[in-house]
mmCIF file of C-alpha atoms in Angstrom:
data_model
loop_
_atom_site.group_PDB
_atom_site.id
_atom_site.type_symbol
_atom_site.label_atom_id
_atom_site.label_comp_id
_atom_site.label_asym_id
_atom_site.label_seq_id
_atom_site.Cartn_x
_atom_site.Cartn_y
_atom_site.Cartn_z
ATOM 1 C CA UNK A 1 -18.895 15.282 36.376
ATOM 2 C CA UNK A 2 -17.993 12.119 34.505
ATOM 3 C CA UNK A 3 -18.274 13.772 31.089
ATOM 4 C CA UNK A 4 -17.543 17.350 30.071
ATOM 5 C CA UNK A 5 -17.939 19.144 26.739
ATOM 6 C CA UNK A 6 -14.478 20.661 27.247
ATOM 7 C CA UNK A 7 -13.043 17.229 26.467
ATOM 8 C CA UNK A 8 -15.273 16.619 23.438
ATOM 9 C CA UNK A 9 -14.147 16.035 19.850
ATOM 10 C CA UNK A 10 -15.125 19.620 18.902
ATOM 11 C CA UNK A 11 -12.798 21.198 21.461
ATOM 12 C CA UNK A 12 -9.908 18.910 20.607
ATOM 13 C CA UNK A 13 -10.383 19.509 16.872
ATOM 14 C CA UNK A 14 -10.412 23.288 17.226
ATOM 15 C CA UNK A 15 -7.350 23.080 19.479
ATOM 16 C CA UNK A 16 -5.435 21.203 16.753
ATOM 17 C CA UNK A 17 -6.531 23.807 14.171
ATOM 18 C CA UNK A 18 -5.312 26.662 16.376
ATOM 19 C CA UNK A 19 -1.985 24.900 16.920
ATOM 20 C CA UNK A 20 -1.614 24.496 13.136
ATOM 21 C CA UNK A 21 -2.435 28.188 12.606
ATOM 22 C CA UNK A 22 0.202 29.190 15.167
ATOM 23 C CA UNK A 23 2.788 27.378 13.037
ATOM 24 C CA UNK A 24 1.464 29.234 9.974
ATOM 25 C CA UNK A 25 0.710 25.940 8.246
ATOM 26 C CA UNK A 26 -3.054 26.348 8.066
ATOM 27 C CA UNK A 27 -5.068 26.858 4.890
ATOM 28 C CA UNK A 28 -8.561 25.915 3.741
ATOM 29 C CA UNK A 29 -7.572 22.379 2.713
ATOM 30 C CA UNK A 30 -5.637 21.566 5.888
ATOM 31 C CA UNK A 31 -8.423 23.025 8.041
ATOM 32 C CA UNK A 32 -11.030 20.721 6.562
ATOM 33 C CA UNK A 33 -8.589 17.801 6.653
ATOM 34 C CA UNK A 34 -8.067 18.315 10.386
ATOM 35 C CA UNK A 35 -11.824 18.434 10.937
ATOM 36 C CA UNK A 36 -12.399 15.210 8.993
ATOM 37 C CA UNK A 37 -9.566 13.504 10.851
ATOM 38 C CA UNK A 38 -10.419 14.584 14.406
ATOM 39 C CA UNK A 39 -14.185 15.164 14.503
ATOM 40 C CA UNK A 40 -17.307 13.622 13.035
ATOM 41 C CA UNK A 41 -18.226 13.456 9.306
ATOM 42 C CA UNK A 42 -20.959 16.085 9.662
ATOM 43 C CA UNK A 43 -18.596 18.367 11.601
ATOM 44 C CA UNK A 44 -16.919 19.529 8.383
ATOM 45 C CA UNK A 45 -19.751 21.957 7.692
ATOM 46 C CA UNK A 46 -20.180 23.045 11.313
ATOM 47 C CA UNK A 47 -16.603 23.653 12.460
ATOM 48 C CA UNK A 48 -15.080 24.673 9.139
ATOM 49 C CA UNK A 49 -17.752 27.241 8.247
ATOM 50 C CA UNK A 50 -17.859 28.652 11.799
ATOM 51 C CA UNK A 51 -14.119 29.317 11.763
ATOM 52 C CA UNK A 52 -13.882 30.664 8.210
ATOM 53 C CA UNK A 53 -16.922 32.934 8.559
ATOM 54 C CA UNK A 54 -15.674 34.436 11.803
ATOM 55 C CA UNK A 55 -18.598 33.123 13.827
ATOM 56 C CA UNK A 56 -15.951 31.540 16.005
ATOM 57 C CA UNK A 57 -13.344 34.367 16.103
ATOM 58 C CA UNK A 58 -10.359 32.082 16.631
ATOM 59 C CA UNK A 59 -8.801 32.068 13.156
ATOM 60 C CA UNK A 60 -8.585 35.135 10.868
ATOM 61 C CA UNK A 61 -9.354 35.175 7.150
ATOM 62 C CA UNK A 62 -5.683 34.690 6.314
ATOM 63 C CA UNK A 63 -5.706 31.558 8.514
ATOM 64 C CA UNK A 64 -3.551 33.176 11.190
ATOM 65 C CA UNK A 65 -4.620 33.239 14.816
ATOM 66 C CA UNK A 66 -4.127 35.888 17.498
ATOM 67 C CA UNK A 67 -3.963 33.216 20.170
ATOM 68 C CA UNK A 68 -0.404 33.084 21.442
ATOM 69 C CA UNK A 69 -0.396 30.068 23.769
ATOM 70 C CA UNK A 70 -0.624 26.526 22.446
ATOM 71 C CA UNK A 71 -4.007 25.044 23.435
ATOM 72 C CA UNK A 72 -3.795 22.454 26.193
ATOM 73 C CA UNK A 73 -6.388 20.292 27.839
ATOM 74 C CA UNK A 74 -6.089 20.356 31.651
ATOM 75 C CA UNK A 75 -6.730 17.098 33.426
ATOM 76 C CA UNK A 76 -10.239 16.712 34.735
ATOM 77 C CA UNK A 77 -10.834 15.803 38.374
ATOM 78 C CA UNK A 78 -11.901 12.343 37.262
ATOM 79 C CA UNK A 79 -8.624 11.857 35.368
ATOM 80 C CA UNK A 80 -6.625 13.060 38.373
ATOM 81 C CA UNK A 81 -8.460 10.686 40.688
ATOM 82 C CA UNK A 82 -7.803 7.800 38.291
ATOM 83 C CA UNK A 83 -4.104 8.705 38.095
ATOM 84 C CA UNK A 84 -3.910 8.875 41.896
ATOM 85 C CA UNK A 85 -5.436 5.401 42.119
ATOM 86 C CA UNK A 86 -2.891 4.058 39.618
ATOM 87 C CA UNK A 87 -0.045 5.716 41.548
ATOM 88 C CA UNK A 88 -1.193 3.886 44.683
ATOM 89 C CA UNK A 89 -0.760 0.539 42.923
ATOM 90 C CA UNK A 90 2.467 -1.007 44.227
ATOM 91 C CA UNK A 91 3.136 -2.559 40.799
ATOM 92 C CA UNK A 92 3.531 0.852 39.152
ATOM 93 C CA UNK A 93 7.077 1.262 40.472
ATOM 94 C CA UNK A 94 8.094 -1.647 38.247
ATOM 95 C CA UNK A 95 7.433 0.488 35.170
ATOM 96 C CA UNK A 96 8.028 4.064 36.414
ATOM 97 C CA UNK A 97 11.264 5.188 38.031
ATOM 98 C CA UNK A 98 11.245 6.705 41.505
ATOM 99 C CA UNK A 99 11.831 10.307 40.370
ATOM 100 C CA UNK A 100 8.924 10.332 37.930
ATOM 101 C CA UNK A 101 6.652 8.585 40.408
ATOM 102 C CA UNK A 102 7.525 11.108 43.117
ATOM 103 C CA UNK A 103 6.911 14.017 40.731
ATOM 104 C CA UNK A 104 3.497 12.677 39.689
ATOM 105 C CA UNK A 105 2.497 11.944 43.274
ATOM 106 C CA UNK A 106 3.506 15.446 44.356
ATOM 107 C CA UNK A 107 1.075 16.992 41.838
ATOM 108 C CA UNK A 108 -1.710 14.757 43.129
ATOM 109 C CA UNK A 109 -1.217 15.317 46.860
ATOM 110 C CA UNK A 110 -4.643 16.911 47.374
ATOM 111 C CA UNK A 111 -6.524 14.436 45.154
ATOM 112 C CA UNK A 112 -8.616 11.569 46.495
ATOM 113 C CA UNK A 113 -7.946 8.291 44.625
ATOM 114 C CA UNK A 114 -10.829 7.028 42.516
ATOM 115 C CA UNK A 115 -10.435 3.592 44.098
ATOM 116 C CA UNK A 116 -8.056 1.667 46.339
ATOM 117 C CA UNK A 117 -7.118 -2.006 46.568
ATOM 118 C CA UNK A 118 -9.466 -2.274 49.559
ATOM 119 C CA UNK A 119 -12.394 -1.693 47.190
ATOM 120 C CA UNK A 120 -11.770 -5.078 45.556
ATOM 121 C CA UNK A 121 -12.268 -8.536 46.979
ATOM 122 C CA UNK A 122 -10.381 -11.152 44.959
ATOM 123 C CA UNK A 123 -11.742 -14.425 46.227
ATOM 124 C CA UNK A 124 -9.586 -16.716 44.062
ATOM 125 C CA UNK A 125 -6.142 -15.107 44.258
ATOM 126 C CA UNK A 126 -3.182 -16.842 45.890
ATOM 127 C CA UNK A 127 -1.567 -15.020 48.789
ATOM 128 C CA UNK A 128 2.092 -15.598 47.822
ATOM 129 C CA UNK A 129 2.289 -12.892 45.145
ATOM 130 C CA UNK A 130 5.472 -11.240 43.923
ATOM 131 C CA UNK A 131 7.422 -8.983 46.351
ATOM 132 C CA UNK A 132 6.687 -5.674 44.628
ATOM 133 C CA UNK A 133 8.412 -3.618 47.329
ATOM 134 C CA UNK A 134 11.676 -5.580 47.155
ATOM 135 C CA UNK A 135 14.501 -3.504 45.628
ATOM 136 C CA UNK A 136 16.204 -6.514 43.986
ATOM 137 C CA UNK A 137 12.934 -7.661 42.428
ATOM 138 C CA UNK A 138 12.260 -4.161 41.058
ATOM 139 C CA UNK A 139 15.776 -3.931 39.595
ATOM 140 C CA UNK A 140 15.515 -7.361 37.953
ATOM 141 C CA UNK A 141 12.083 -6.576 36.526
ATOM 142 C CA UNK A 142 13.308 -3.320 34.979
ATOM 143 C CA UNK A 143 16.363 -5.096 33.529
ATOM 144 C CA UNK A 144 14.165 -7.723 31.852
ATOM 145 C CA UNK A 145 11.836 -5.019 30.539
ATOM 146 C CA UNK A 146 14.775 -3.002 29.179
ATOM 147 C CA UNK A 147 16.195 -6.093 27.443
ATOM 148 C CA UNK A 148 12.835 -6.677 25.741
ATOM 149 C CA UNK A 149 12.672 -3.071 24.520
ATOM 150 C CA UNK A 150 16.281 -3.185 23.265
ATOM 151 C CA UNK A 151 15.930 -6.671 21.781
ATOM 152 C CA UNK A 152 18.865 -7.958 23.838
ATOM 153 C CA UNK A 153 19.705 -11.191 25.637
ATOM 154 C CA UNK A 154 20.255 -11.301 29.391
ATOM 155 C CA UNK A 155 22.412 -13.368 31.727
ATOM 156 C CA UNK A 156 20.429 -14.633 34.722
ATOM 157 C CA UNK A 157 20.916 -16.468 37.957
ATOM 158 C CA UNK A 158 17.644 -18.286 38.533
ATOM 159 C CA UNK A 159 16.441 -20.168 41.621
ATOM 160 C CA UNK A 160 14.498 -23.337 40.828
ATOM 161 C CA UNK A 161 11.455 -24.527 42.793
ATOM 162 C CA UNK A 162 13.767 -26.780 44.854
ATOM 163 C CA UNK A 163 16.145 -23.925 45.702
ATOM 164 C CA UNK A 164 19.009 -24.635 43.279
ATOM 165 C CA UNK A 165 20.490 -21.594 41.523
ATOM 166 C CA UNK A 166 21.074 -22.104 37.794
ATOM 167 C CA UNK A 167 23.007 -19.748 35.523
ATOM 168 C CA UNK A 168 22.238 -19.273 31.824
ATOM 169 C CA UNK A 169 21.513 -16.774 29.062
ATOM 170 C CA UNK A 170 18.003 -16.234 27.801
ATOM 171 C CA UNK A 171 16.297 -14.153 25.193
ATOM 172 C CA UNK A 172 13.195 -12.458 26.701
ATOM 173 C CA UNK A 173 10.204 -11.932 24.452
ATOM 174 C CA UNK A 174 7.468 -10.499 26.653
ATOM 175 C CA UNK A 175 6.284 -10.160 30.240
ATOM 176 C CA UNK A 176 2.856 -11.431 31.267
ATOM 177 C CA UNK A 177 0.907 -11.080 34.504
ATOM 178 C CA UNK A 178 -1.258 -13.709 36.198
ATOM 179 C CA UNK A 179 -4.030 -12.129 38.217
ATOM 180 C CA UNK A 180 -4.813 -15.418 39.932
ATOM 181 C CA UNK A 181 -1.187 -15.981 41.023
ATOM 182 C CA UNK A 182 -0.385 -12.261 41.402
ATOM 183 C CA UNK A 183 2.924 -12.944 39.682
ATOM 184 C CA UNK A 184 4.821 -11.667 36.658
ATOM 185 C CA UNK A 185 6.416 -14.138 34.257
ATOM 186 C CA UNK A 186 8.831 -13.639 31.392
ATOM 187 C CA UNK A 187 8.250 -15.594 28.188
ATOM 188 C CA UNK A 188 11.673 -16.329 26.753
ATOM 189 C CA UNK A 189 13.897 -18.520 24.633
ATOM 190 C CA UNK A 190 16.690 -20.548 26.239
ATOM 191 C CA UNK A 191 18.926 -22.122 23.594
ATOM 192 C CA UNK A 192 16.394 -23.699 21.238
ATOM 193 C CA UNK A 193 13.390 -24.036 23.482
ATOM 194 C CA UNK A 194 10.681 -21.804 24.846
ATOM 195 C CA UNK A 195 10.639 -21.161 28.593
ATOM 196 C CA UNK A 196 8.414 -19.326 31.054
ATOM 197 C CA UNK A 197 10.203 -18.033 34.158
ATOM 198 C CA UNK A 198 8.846 -16.380 37.289
ATOM 199 C CA UNK A 199 10.569 -13.020 37.654
ATOM 200 C CA UNK A 200 10.482 -13.349 41.449
ATOM 201 C CA UNK A 201 12.843 -16.348 41.189
ATOM 202 C CA UNK A 202 15.506 -14.363 39.343
ATOM 203 C CA UNK A 203 18.328 -13.822 41.825
ATOM 204 C CA UNK A 204 20.331 -11.529 39.536
ATOM 205 C CA UNK A 205 20.309 -10.563 35.888
ATOM 206 C CA UNK A 206 22.183 -8.279 33.512
ATOM 207 C CA UNK A 207 21.937 -7.365 29.861
ATOM 208 C CA UNK A 208 24.555 -8.920 27.594
ATOM 209 C CA UNK A 209 25.584 -6.118 25.248
ATOM 210 C CA UNK A 210 27.548 -8.496 23.035
ATOM 211 C CA UNK A 211 24.422 -10.508 22.251
ATOM 212 C CA UNK A 212 21.664 -9.528 19.841
ATOM 213 C CA UNK A 213 18.341 -11.313 19.616
ATOM 214 C CA UNK A 214 17.888 -13.658 16.672
ATOM 215 C CA UNK A 215 16.031 -12.114 13.762
ATOM 216 C CA UNK A 216 13.993 -15.300 13.308
ATOM 217 C CA UNK A 217 13.056 -15.425 16.994
ATOM 218 C CA UNK A 218 9.400 -14.495 16.552
ATOM 219 C CA UNK A 219 8.841 -16.795 13.602
ATOM 220 C CA UNK A 220 10.615 -19.820 15.110
ATOM 221 C CA UNK A 221 8.524 -19.846 18.281
ATOM 222 C CA UNK A 222 4.782 -19.482 18.470
ATOM 223 C CA UNK A 223 4.363 -17.286 21.520
ATOM 224 C CA UNK A 224 0.752 -16.423 20.783
ATOM 225 C CA UNK A 225 -0.866 -19.832 20.759
ATOM 226 C CA UNK A 226 -4.427 -18.632 20.767
ATOM 227 C CA UNK A 227 -7.344 -21.009 20.973
ATOM 228 C CA UNK A 228 -10.925 -20.877 22.207
ATOM 229 C CA UNK A 229 -13.463 -22.715 24.325
ATOM 230 C CA UNK A 230 -17.255 -22.552 24.063
ATOM 231 C CA UNK A 231 -19.373 -22.932 27.171
ATOM 232 C CA UNK A 232 -23.067 -22.867 27.955
ATOM 233 C CA UNK A 233 -24.238 -20.817 30.925
ATOM 234 C CA UNK A 234 -27.435 -21.526 32.843
ATOM 235 C CA UNK A 235 -28.326 -18.229 34.428
ATOM 236 C CA UNK A 236 -29.287 -19.339 37.932
ATOM 237 C CA UNK A 237 -27.874 -17.616 41.034
ATOM 238 C CA UNK A 238 -26.613 -14.770 38.810
ATOM 239 C CA UNK A 239 -24.294 -17.181 37.000
ATOM 240 C CA UNK A 240 -24.099 -15.037 33.850
ATOM 241 C CA UNK A 241 -23.070 -11.956 35.797
ATOM 242 C CA UNK A 242 -20.453 -13.894 37.774
ATOM 243 C CA UNK A 243 -19.023 -15.572 34.672
ATOM 244 C CA UNK A 244 -18.753 -12.302 32.733
ATOM 245 C CA UNK A 245 -17.023 -10.697 35.716
ATOM 246 C CA UNK A 246 -14.629 -13.622 36.205
ATOM 247 C CA UNK A 247 -13.610 -13.616 32.537
ATOM 248 C CA UNK A 248 -13.793 -9.863 31.988
ATOM 249 C CA UNK A 249 -10.208 -9.631 30.714
ATOM 250 C CA UNK A 250 -10.668 -12.365 28.076
ATOM 251 C CA UNK A 251 -11.604 -11.683 24.483
ATOM 252 C CA UNK A 252 -15.066 -13.205 24.158
ATOM 253 C CA UNK A 253 -18.443 -13.279 22.420
ATOM 254 C CA UNK A 254 -21.751 -14.148 24.069
ATOM 255 C CA UNK A 255 -25.221 -14.860 22.662
ATOM 256 C CA UNK A 256 -28.513 -15.801 24.262
ATOM 257 C CA UNK A 257 -29.819 -19.070 22.812
ATOM 258 C CA UNK A 258 -32.966 -19.429 24.928
ATOM 259 C CA UNK A 259 -34.593 -18.080 28.051
ATOM 260 C CA UNK A 260 -31.935 -18.122 30.781
ATOM 261 C CA UNK A 261 -29.374 -19.968 28.654
ATOM 262 C CA UNK A 262 -26.342 -18.276 27.081
ATOM 263 C CA UNK A 263 -23.453 -19.438 24.926
ATOM 264 C CA UNK A 264 -20.045 -17.892 25.568
ATOM 265 C CA UNK A 265 -16.879 -18.315 23.502
ATOM 266 C CA UNK A 266 -13.615 -17.388 25.229
ATOM 267 C CA UNK A 267 -10.337 -16.819 23.401
ATOM 268 C CA UNK A 268 -7.263 -17.613 25.472
ATOM 269 C CA UNK A 269 -3.592 -18.554 25.373
ATOM 270 C CA UNK A 270 -2.965 -22.303 25.597
ATOM 271 C CA UNK A 271 -0.362 -21.740 28.287
ATOM 272 C CA UNK A 272 -3.191 -20.610 30.583
ATOM 273 C CA UNK A 273 -5.353 -23.648 29.875
ATOM 274 C CA UNK A 274 -4.916 -25.363 33.250
ATOM 275 C CA UNK A 275 -5.847 -22.196 35.121
ATOM 276 C CA UNK A 276 -8.856 -21.701 32.846
ATOM 277 C CA UNK A 277 -10.083 -25.256 33.493
ATOM 278 C CA UNK A 278 -9.951 -24.623 37.249
ATOM 279 C CA UNK A 279 -11.867 -21.369 36.897
ATOM 280 C CA UNK A 280 -14.539 -22.950 34.705
ATOM 281 C CA UNK A 281 -15.021 -25.773 37.216
ATOM 282 C CA UNK A 282 -15.520 -23.253 40.022
ATOM 283 C CA UNK A 283 -18.974 -22.469 38.610
ATOM 284 C CA UNK A 284 -20.168 -26.043 39.068
ATOM 285 C CA UNK A 285 -23.399 -27.080 37.283
ATOM 286 C CA UNK A 286 -24.085 -23.533 36.114
ATOM 287 C CA UNK A 287 -21.635 -24.091 33.220
ATOM 288 C CA UNK A 288 -21.348 -26.798 30.575
ATOM 289 C CA UNK A 289 -18.310 -27.014 28.276
ATOM 290 C CA UNK A 290 -19.404 -27.644 24.689
ATOM 291 C CA UNK A 291 -16.170 -27.586 22.684
ATOM 292 C CA UNK A 292 -13.408 -28.328 21.881
ATOM 293 C CA UNK A 293 -13.353 -31.957 22.928
ATOM 294 C CA UNK A 294 -9.808 -31.616 24.270
ATOM 295 C CA UNK A 295 -11.022 -29.042 26.812
ATOM 296 C CA UNK A 296 -14.004 -31.241 27.699
ATOM 297 C CA UNK A 297 -11.595 -34.109 28.355
ATOM 298 C CA UNK A 298 -9.473 -31.917 30.630
ATOM 299 C CA UNK A 299 -12.565 -31.000 32.659
ATOM 300 C CA UNK A 300 -13.585 -34.665 32.957
ATOM 301 C CA UNK A 301 -10.083 -35.704 33.953
ATOM 302 C CA UNK A 302 -9.932 -33.130 36.739
ATOM 303 C CA UNK A 303 -13.403 -34.100 38.012
ATOM 304 C CA UNK A 304 -12.514 -37.819 38.071
ATOM 305 C CA UNK A 305 -9.278 -36.997 39.877
ATOM 306 C CA UNK A 306 -11.212 -35.060 42.514
ATOM 307 C CA UNK A 307 -13.631 -37.966 42.946
ATOM 308 C CA UNK A 308 -10.714 -40.329 43.533
ATOM 309 C CA UNK A 309 -9.272 -37.979 46.140
ATOM 310 C CA UNK A 310 -12.629 -37.825 47.919
ATOM 311 C CA UNK A 311 -12.741 -41.627 48.122
#
């Protein structure tokens, strides 16, 4: 079953009340506060009165419970199947160490994954993705991630696109993933400029314990350059369905303006603008870019460039 009453707000609320009673911290006020916090507004009368009247014999009149074990919610089969599917993702080992991953997998040996990578067909992904099984890549990724969490700088040896190895210190800010490229990138600061580096090109890296990240780092560099584009969709050949699927991970709003015509506003990071232009163009005449004019100009420029190449 996809849904079960065992995992409803009522069960979770009563479980928190029992746990509070076991610690001998429960009274009438805290009981009703827990109900208001965890359940629905009308649940105050239902749950509170049922427990205090003894209709639900879980808490005694002195707000003590005879239940000895702390209430727990076992994982449903659906949750286990989802976890098994996540464990099968080769990218998970970048974030979870081998011991924890082995322990989780051992508990899910007899569980069928909810989905596998063979259930998806990514028609626009490049085939030269990051080497997720490479031990050096995994170690470098975890080092960058640790430096971000500890707000530290790292020393890196980085291979350029022409094969030269450069050595420098950088201050990592965040890691982002490109589904189209199937690559992870680290957004960072090198000296006084912002830089985006492919983690797969890091030959070696280590945390510099004698360096601390600048306090003004976030304010000096605008790492969240958010902007938006508005497009019109002509719903022929299931264009609306395909567009919504292609841009499912973007923050967006959509409205129908007439029969078969929709207006969609996508919010995106300016660093991903070139990739977004390419993806918009892939829908051909089913999409028209309305604004901003700068995005319209980028679309025109790329179309004219393609025409010149065809000549």
